[in-house]
Amino acid sequence: MQRFVQLALDFLTGPEPVPQPRPPAPVARPRPDAPPAEPLNQVFQPGTWHHPRANRLLRLDSCEVAYEFKRGKRRTIGLSVGPDGLSVSAPRWTPVGEVEALLHDKAGWVLEKLRRARERAGELERSRTVWADGAELDFLGQRLRLMLDPAHGFAQVGAVLEPAADGPGTLRLGLAGNASEAQIRDAAQAWLMRQAKRVFAERLDLFAPQLGVRYEKLRLSSAGTRWGSASADGTIRLNWRLIHLRMDMVDYVVVHELSHLRHMDHSPQFWDVVASVMPDHIERRKALKRAAVPLGE
């Protein structure tokens, strides 16, 4: 597909200047040939958004969007933008032309979501921890610095936290100074997961009576796209990486999943249950969406 870029330059001219005598032209000196000009369609590339499982291609405004298209048992066309790009789900009977007409109608929304998803992916990549002595990470919204302790002079298994009144606390890991990145990561994450199970259980026990529900099991999750889930059998799954975030965001996810034990949907009645113990849940939800925690770390 050819792309054309039109450059328009407007010049405002005044009175003709008075000609001035010109000095003799300098003698031309040989110089190496200049490289050929680069084609404009290679310099000015429009935005491109390619889903890794794309099976359809569409041009929205000046952008080329390759999206994943699926059909299934549903009543309406669904648009979803995630880290991979745009996914579109449609009923089996919906013509492709109707799907593309909707995409053109929602082009502004789709392109803005794709832009934000790309920005967030960049933020997450920059926030990934390089696992080494002195690396920093977040624990319940507070910075911690990793310190390798070959002497392992503490009673706790694997690691111990030394809080600090001012500045980052210290997480001592019982590892040799030449420990590999994988060993440091595994030791730190094992400690984080133990803390996650302890903290999540405490918060579930706090909010379940207030919501009038009873959960049966707590399981830690490593899902790449979800903070939590609830099952009809009373099992609550919470992503262990929540332990990186502030307690107000942890509590929002806990209350959200416990409220599903009353309503297994996102109906107005469900949100009424959430609001009954957390009136500011909308603000907490927005803060959670802005949190740059690498779910796939």
Tab-separated table of C-alpha atoms in Angstrom:
chain	number	residue	atom	x	y	z
A	1	MET	CA	0.000	0.000	0.000
A	2	GLN	CA	1.484	3.326	-1.040
A	3	ARG	CA	1.468	6.212	1.358
A	4	PHE	CA	1.677	9.821	0.237
A	5	VAL	CA	2.726	12.786	2.317
A	6	GLN	CA	1.904	16.226	1.007
A	7	LEU	CA	4.036	19.059	2.338
A	8	ALA	CA	2.645	22.558	1.811
A	9	LEU	CA	4.785	25.630	2.505
A	10	ASP	CA	3.307	29.147	2.398
A	11	PHE	CA	5.612	32.082	1.903
A	12	LEU	CA	4.731	35.720	2.668
A	13	THR	CA	6.658	38.072	0.392
A	14	GLY	CA	7.285	41.787	0.793
A	15	PRO	CA	8.642	44.337	-1.697
A	16	GLU	CA	11.215	43.129	-4.141
A	17	PRO	CA	14.720	43.572	-2.626
A	18	VAL	CA	17.214	45.889	-4.338
A	19	PRO	CA	19.762	43.773	-6.206
A	20	GLN	CA	23.260	43.951	-4.664
A	21	PRO	CA	26.524	43.326	-6.498
A	22	ARG	CA	27.554	39.751	-6.130
A	23	PRO	CA	31.141	38.590	-5.531
A	24	PRO	CA	32.691	36.268	-8.091
A	25	ALA	CA	31.433	32.745	-7.792
A	26	PRO	CA	33.858	30.438	-5.982
A	27	VAL	CA	35.546	27.733	-7.977
A	28	ALA	CA	33.599	24.515	-7.534
A	29	ARG	CA	35.553	21.819	-5.784
A	30	PRO	CA	34.852	18.136	-6.378
A	31	ARG	CA	33.021	16.421	-3.529
A	32	PRO	CA	31.797	12.880	-3.034
A	33	ASP	CA	28.371	12.084	-4.337
A	34	ALA	CA	25.616	12.675	-1.766
A	35	PRO	CA	23.560	9.645	-0.758
A	36	PRO	CA	20.217	9.332	-2.561
A	37	ALA	CA	17.244	10.975	-0.875
A	38	GLU	CA	15.177	8.661	1.300
A	39	PRO	CA	11.624	8.172	-0.001
A	40	LEU	CA	9.052	10.182	1.922
A	41	ASN	CA	6.906	7.119	2.520
A	42	GLN	CA	9.805	5.658	4.529
A	43	VAL	CA	10.425	8.833	6.519
A	44	PHE	CA	6.835	9.585	7.492
A	45	GLN	CA	5.290	6.293	8.544
A	46	PRO	CA	1.730	6.373	9.844
A	47	GLY	CA	0.984	4.573	13.086
A	48	THR	CA	0.751	0.806	12.870
A	49	TRP	CA	-0.848	-1.502	15.413
A	50	HIS	CA	-0.456	-5.216	14.799
A	51	HIS	CA	-1.997	-7.811	17.100
A	52	PRO	CA	0.193	-10.966	17.235
A	53	ARG	CA	-2.875	-13.071	16.303
A	54	ALA	CA	-4.230	-10.603	13.745
A	55	ASN	CA	-6.364	-12.052	10.982
A	56	ARG	CA	-7.891	-8.834	9.595
A	57	LEU	CA	-6.420	-5.485	8.564
A	58	LEU	CA	-8.164	-2.109	8.512
A	59	ARG	CA	-7.084	1.498	8.084
A	60	LEU	CA	-8.499	3.814	10.748
A	61	ASP	CA	-7.815	7.482	10.030
A	62	SER	CA	-4.077	7.525	9.214
A	63	CYS	CA	-3.271	4.308	11.098
A	64	GLU	CA	-2.983	0.731	9.955
A	65	VAL	CA	-4.658	-1.578	12.469
A	66	ALA	CA	-4.252	-5.340	12.196
A	67	TYR	CA	-6.677	-6.871	14.689
A	68	GLU	CA	-7.768	-10.241	16.009
A	69	PHE	CA	-11.280	-11.085	14.796
A	70	LYS	CA	-13.355	-13.812	16.464
A	71	ARG	CA	-16.934	-14.998	16.150
A	72	GLY	CA	-18.902	-16.630	18.922
A	73	LYS	CA	-22.143	-16.954	20.827
A	74	ARG	CA	-22.792	-13.324	21.703
A	75	ARG	CA	-25.444	-10.742	20.887
A	76	THR	CA	-23.342	-7.657	20.215
A	77	ILE	CA	-19.989	-6.702	18.753
A	78	GLY	CA	-17.305	-6.411	21.439
A	79	LEU	CA	-14.125	-4.328	21.181
A	80	SER	CA	-11.206	-5.000	23.525
A	81	VAL	CA	-7.811	-3.271	23.608
A	82	GLY	CA	-5.035	-4.906	25.627
A	83	PRO	CA	-1.247	-5.189	25.653
A	84	ASP	CA	-1.312	-7.175	22.387
A	85	GLY	CA	-3.566	-4.743	20.529
A	86	LEU	CA	-7.180	-4.745	19.309
A	87	SER	CA	-9.447	-7.788	19.556
A	88	VAL	CA	-12.943	-7.810	18.067
A	89	SER	CA	-15.630	-10.377	18.899
A	90	ALA	CA	-18.851	-10.553	16.901
A	91	PRO	CA	-21.968	-12.738	16.698
A	92	ARG	CA	-21.815	-15.457	14.077
A	93	TRP	CA	-24.420	-13.749	11.902
A	94	THR	CA	-22.914	-10.237	11.852
A	95	PRO	CA	-21.548	-9.181	8.410
A	96	VAL	CA	-17.898	-8.112	8.335
A	97	GLY	CA	-18.969	-4.814	6.786
A	98	GLU	CA	-21.024	-4.024	9.877
A	99	VAL	CA	-18.040	-4.776	12.100
A	100	GLU	CA	-15.758	-2.505	10.087
A	101	ALA	CA	-18.383	0.258	10.037
A	102	LEU	CA	-18.440	0.145	13.840
A	103	LEU	CA	-14.630	0.311	13.960
A	104	HIS	CA	-14.628	3.389	11.730
A	105	ASP	CA	-17.303	4.957	13.914
A	106	LYS	CA	-15.236	4.232	17.048
A	107	ALA	CA	-11.866	5.011	15.422
A	108	GLY	CA	-11.013	7.811	17.855
A	109	TRP	CA	-11.723	5.604	20.874
A	110	VAL	CA	-9.817	2.618	19.428
A	111	LEU	CA	-6.715	4.631	18.506
A	112	GLU	CA	-6.608	6.395	21.862
A	113	LYS	CA	-6.843	3.046	23.686
A	114	LEU	CA	-4.101	1.582	21.500
A	115	ARG	CA	-1.871	4.578	22.191
A	116	ARG	CA	-2.412	4.281	25.934
A	117	ALA	CA	-1.758	0.531	25.824
A	118	ARG	CA	1.561	1.139	24.044
A	119	GLU	CA	2.540	3.810	26.568
A	120	ARG	CA	1.670	1.515	29.445
A	121	ALA	CA	3.679	-1.327	27.913
A	122	GLY	CA	6.667	1.019	27.804
A	123	GLU	CA	6.132	2.022	31.430
A	124	LEU	CA	5.940	-1.608	32.490
A	125	GLU	CA	9.107	-2.476	30.598
A	126	ARG	CA	10.965	0.386	32.266
A	127	SER	CA	9.616	-0.657	35.670
A	128	ARG	CA	10.832	-4.251	35.470
A	129	THR	CA	13.247	-5.134	38.216
A	130	VAL	CA	16.844	-6.029	37.401
A	131	TRP	CA	17.441	-8.664	40.061
A	132	ALA	CA	20.782	-7.850	41.690
A	133	ASP	CA	22.270	-6.741	44.992
A	134	GLY	CA	20.979	-3.210	45.629
A	135	ALA	CA	17.939	-3.506	43.344
A	136	GLU	CA	14.755	-1.794	44.503
A	137	LEU	CA	11.140	-2.944	44.413
A	138	ASP	CA	7.794	-1.949	45.925
A	139	PHE	CA	6.155	-3.648	48.901
A	140	LEU	CA	2.681	-2.335	49.841
A	141	GLY	CA	3.566	0.934	48.129
A	142	GLN	CA	6.899	1.387	49.942
A	143	ARG	CA	10.326	1.048	48.366
A	144	LEU	CA	12.580	-1.802	49.471
A	145	ARG	CA	16.239	-2.323	48.608
A	146	LEU	CA	17.586	-5.852	48.214
A	147	MET	CA	20.749	-6.753	50.100
A	148	LEU	CA	22.527	-10.095	49.765
A	149	ASP	CA	23.548	-11.538	53.154
A	150	PRO	CA	25.913	-14.502	52.730
A	151	ALA	CA	26.143	-14.939	56.522
A	152	HIS	CA	22.378	-15.450	56.685
A	153	GLY	CA	22.395	-14.017	60.198
A	154	PHE	CA	18.648	-14.038	60.810
A	155	ALA	CA	16.051	-16.516	61.974
A	156	GLN	CA	13.410	-16.148	59.243
A	157	VAL	CA	13.468	-18.477	56.252
A	158	GLY	CA	15.159	-17.021	53.186
A	159	ALA	CA	14.771	-13.314	53.872
A	160	VAL	CA	14.057	-10.700	56.503
A	161	LEU	CA	12.653	-7.180	56.246
A	162	GLU	CA	14.338	-4.293	58.025
A	163	PRO	CA	11.996	-1.280	57.841
A	164	ALA	CA	13.436	2.231	57.649
A	165	ALA	CA	11.979	5.363	59.194
A	166	ASP	CA	13.245	7.460	56.310
A	167	GLY	CA	13.943	6.131	52.811
A	168	PRO	CA	13.729	2.588	51.451
A	169	GLY	CA	13.678	-0.349	53.842
A	170	THR	CA	16.033	-3.290	53.383
A	171	LEU	CA	15.108	-6.818	52.406
A	172	ARG	CA	18.015	-9.076	53.367
A	173	LEU	CA	18.256	-12.243	51.297
A	174	GLY	CA	20.219	-15.241	52.535
A	175	LEU	CA	22.262	-15.564	49.369
A	176	ALA	CA	25.941	-15.486	48.450
A	177	GLY	CA	27.351	-12.357	46.876
A	178	ASN	CA	27.763	-14.114	43.515
A	179	ALA	CA	24.131	-15.338	43.359
A	180	SER	CA	22.623	-15.343	39.882
A	181	GLU	CA	19.808	-13.044	38.804
A	182	ALA	CA	17.400	-16.002	38.790
A	183	GLN	CA	18.350	-16.978	42.369
A	184	ILE	CA	17.858	-13.404	43.604
A	185	ARG	CA	14.510	-13.116	41.815
A	186	ASP	CA	13.255	-16.444	43.163
A	187	ALA	CA	14.276	-15.635	46.751
A	188	ALA	CA	12.715	-12.165	46.677
A	189	GLN	CA	9.502	-13.353	45.031
A	190	ALA	CA	9.158	-16.272	47.452
A	191	TRP	CA	9.262	-13.768	50.333
A	192	LEU	CA	6.781	-11.484	48.553
A	193	MET	CA	4.381	-14.377	47.988
A	194	ARG	CA	4.509	-15.402	51.637
A	195	GLN	CA	3.693	-11.826	52.604
A	196	ALA	CA	0.932	-11.703	50.007
A	197	LYS	CA	-0.809	-14.771	51.416
A	198	ARG	CA	-0.602	-13.389	54.961
A	199	VAL	CA	-1.817	-9.872	54.063
A	200	PHE	CA	-4.586	-11.039	51.711
A	201	ALA	CA	-5.965	-13.463	54.314
A	202	GLU	CA	-6.049	-10.672	56.912
A	203	ARG	CA	-7.947	-8.345	54.538
A	204	LEU	CA	-10.393	-11.058	53.461
A	205	ASP	CA	-11.138	-11.851	57.109
A	206	LEU	CA	-11.686	-8.136	57.739
A	207	PHE	CA	-14.102	-7.416	54.883
A	208	ALA	CA	-16.024	-10.701	54.504
A	209	PRO	CA	-18.172	-10.147	57.658
A	210	GLN	CA	-18.859	-6.546	56.641
A	211	LEU	CA	-20.179	-7.763	53.278
A	212	GLY	CA	-22.146	-10.630	54.796
A	213	VAL	CA	-20.286	-13.318	52.857
A	214	ARG	CA	-18.019	-16.237	53.635
A	215	TYR	CA	-15.136	-17.313	51.450
A	216	GLU	CA	-13.857	-20.898	51.540
A	217	LYS	CA	-10.328	-20.728	50.126
A	218	LEU	CA	-7.682	-18.177	49.222
A	219	ARG	CA	-5.416	-19.022	46.318
A	220	LEU	CA	-2.584	-16.915	44.928
A	221	SER	CA	-2.647	-16.262	41.201
A	222	SER	CA	0.049	-15.368	38.693
A	223	ALA	CA	-2.392	-14.374	35.947
A	224	GLY	CA	-1.007	-12.003	33.348
A	225	THR	CA	-4.176	-9.935	32.879
A	226	ARG	CA	-6.284	-10.165	36.049
A	227	TRP	CA	-5.886	-8.925	39.611
A	228	GLY	CA	-8.374	-11.382	41.049
A	229	SER	CA	-11.370	-13.657	40.564
A	230	ALA	CA	-14.103	-15.318	42.593
A	231	SER	CA	-15.767	-18.697	42.086
A	232	ALA	CA	-19.243	-19.784	43.064
A	233	ASP	CA	-17.705	-22.397	45.392
A	234	GLY	CA	-16.290	-19.586	47.553
A	235	THR	CA	-12.702	-19.665	46.239
A	236	ILE	CA	-11.024	-16.275	45.980
A	237	ARG	CA	-7.978	-15.945	43.733
A	238	LEU	CA	-5.779	-12.868	44.142
A	239	ASN	CA	-2.743	-12.013	42.056
A	240	TRP	CA	0.283	-12.119	44.340
A	241	ARG	CA	1.725	-9.033	42.603
A	242	LEU	CA	-0.912	-6.953	44.355
A	243	ILE	CA	1.547	-6.987	47.260
A	244	HIS	CA	3.559	-4.358	45.375
A	245	LEU	CA	0.669	-1.858	45.637
A	246	ARG	CA	-0.660	0.358	48.405
A	247	MET	CA	-3.087	-1.195	50.854
A	248	ASP	CA	-6.015	0.910	49.604
A	249	MET	CA	-5.687	-0.759	46.169
A	250	VAL	CA	-5.276	-4.213	47.711
A	251	ASP	CA	-8.452	-3.624	49.712
A	252	TYR	CA	-10.346	-2.580	46.584
A	253	VAL	CA	-9.548	-5.878	44.844
A	254	VAL	CA	-10.395	-7.857	47.996
A	255	VAL	CA	-13.783	-6.128	48.371
A	256	HIS	CA	-14.470	-6.451	44.633
A	257	GLU	CA	-13.925	-10.218	44.626
A	258	LEU	CA	-15.789	-10.809	47.893
A	259	SER	CA	-18.756	-8.850	46.488
A	260	HIS	CA	-18.933	-11.364	43.647
A	261	LEU	CA	-19.974	-13.946	46.220
A	262	ARG	CA	-23.199	-11.915	46.436
A	263	HIS	CA	-23.541	-11.139	42.708
A	264	MET	CA	-21.527	-13.022	40.068
A	265	ASP	CA	-21.744	-10.130	37.608
A	266	HIS	CA	-21.122	-6.381	37.388
A	267	SER	CA	-24.736	-5.317	37.697
A	268	PRO	CA	-25.821	-2.175	39.578
A	269	GLN	CA	-26.653	-4.458	42.516
A	270	PHE	CA	-23.048	-5.693	42.551
A	271	TRP	CA	-21.652	-2.157	42.675
A	272	ASP	CA	-24.108	-1.309	45.461
A	273	VAL	CA	-22.576	-4.116	47.518
A	274	VAL	CA	-19.060	-2.799	46.850
A	275	ALA	CA	-20.098	0.755	47.760
A	276	SER	CA	-21.701	-0.412	51.007
A	277	VAL	CA	-18.247	-0.845	52.575
A	278	MET	CA	-16.133	1.212	50.148
A	279	PRO	CA	-17.858	4.439	49.053
A	280	ASP	CA	-14.698	5.640	47.263
A	281	HIS	CA	-14.330	2.468	45.166
A	282	ILE	CA	-14.383	4.415	41.870
A	283	GLU	CA	-11.298	6.429	42.832
A	284	ARG	CA	-9.526	3.288	44.040
A	285	ARG	CA	-10.342	1.489	40.798
A	286	LYS	CA	-8.870	4.352	38.759
A	287	ALA	CA	-5.708	4.287	40.885
A	288	LEU	CA	-5.407	0.541	40.299
A	289	LYS	CA	-5.645	1.023	36.528
A	290	ARG	CA	-2.840	3.567	36.671
A	291	ALA	CA	-0.574	1.293	38.712
A	292	ALA	CA	2.396	0.261	36.590
A	293	VAL	CA	3.029	-3.230	37.930
A	294	PRO	CA	4.333	-5.787	35.408
A	295	LEU	CA	1.727	-8.568	35.653
A	296	GLY	CA	3.772	-10.816	33.435
A	297	GLU	CA	7.049	-10.365	35.334
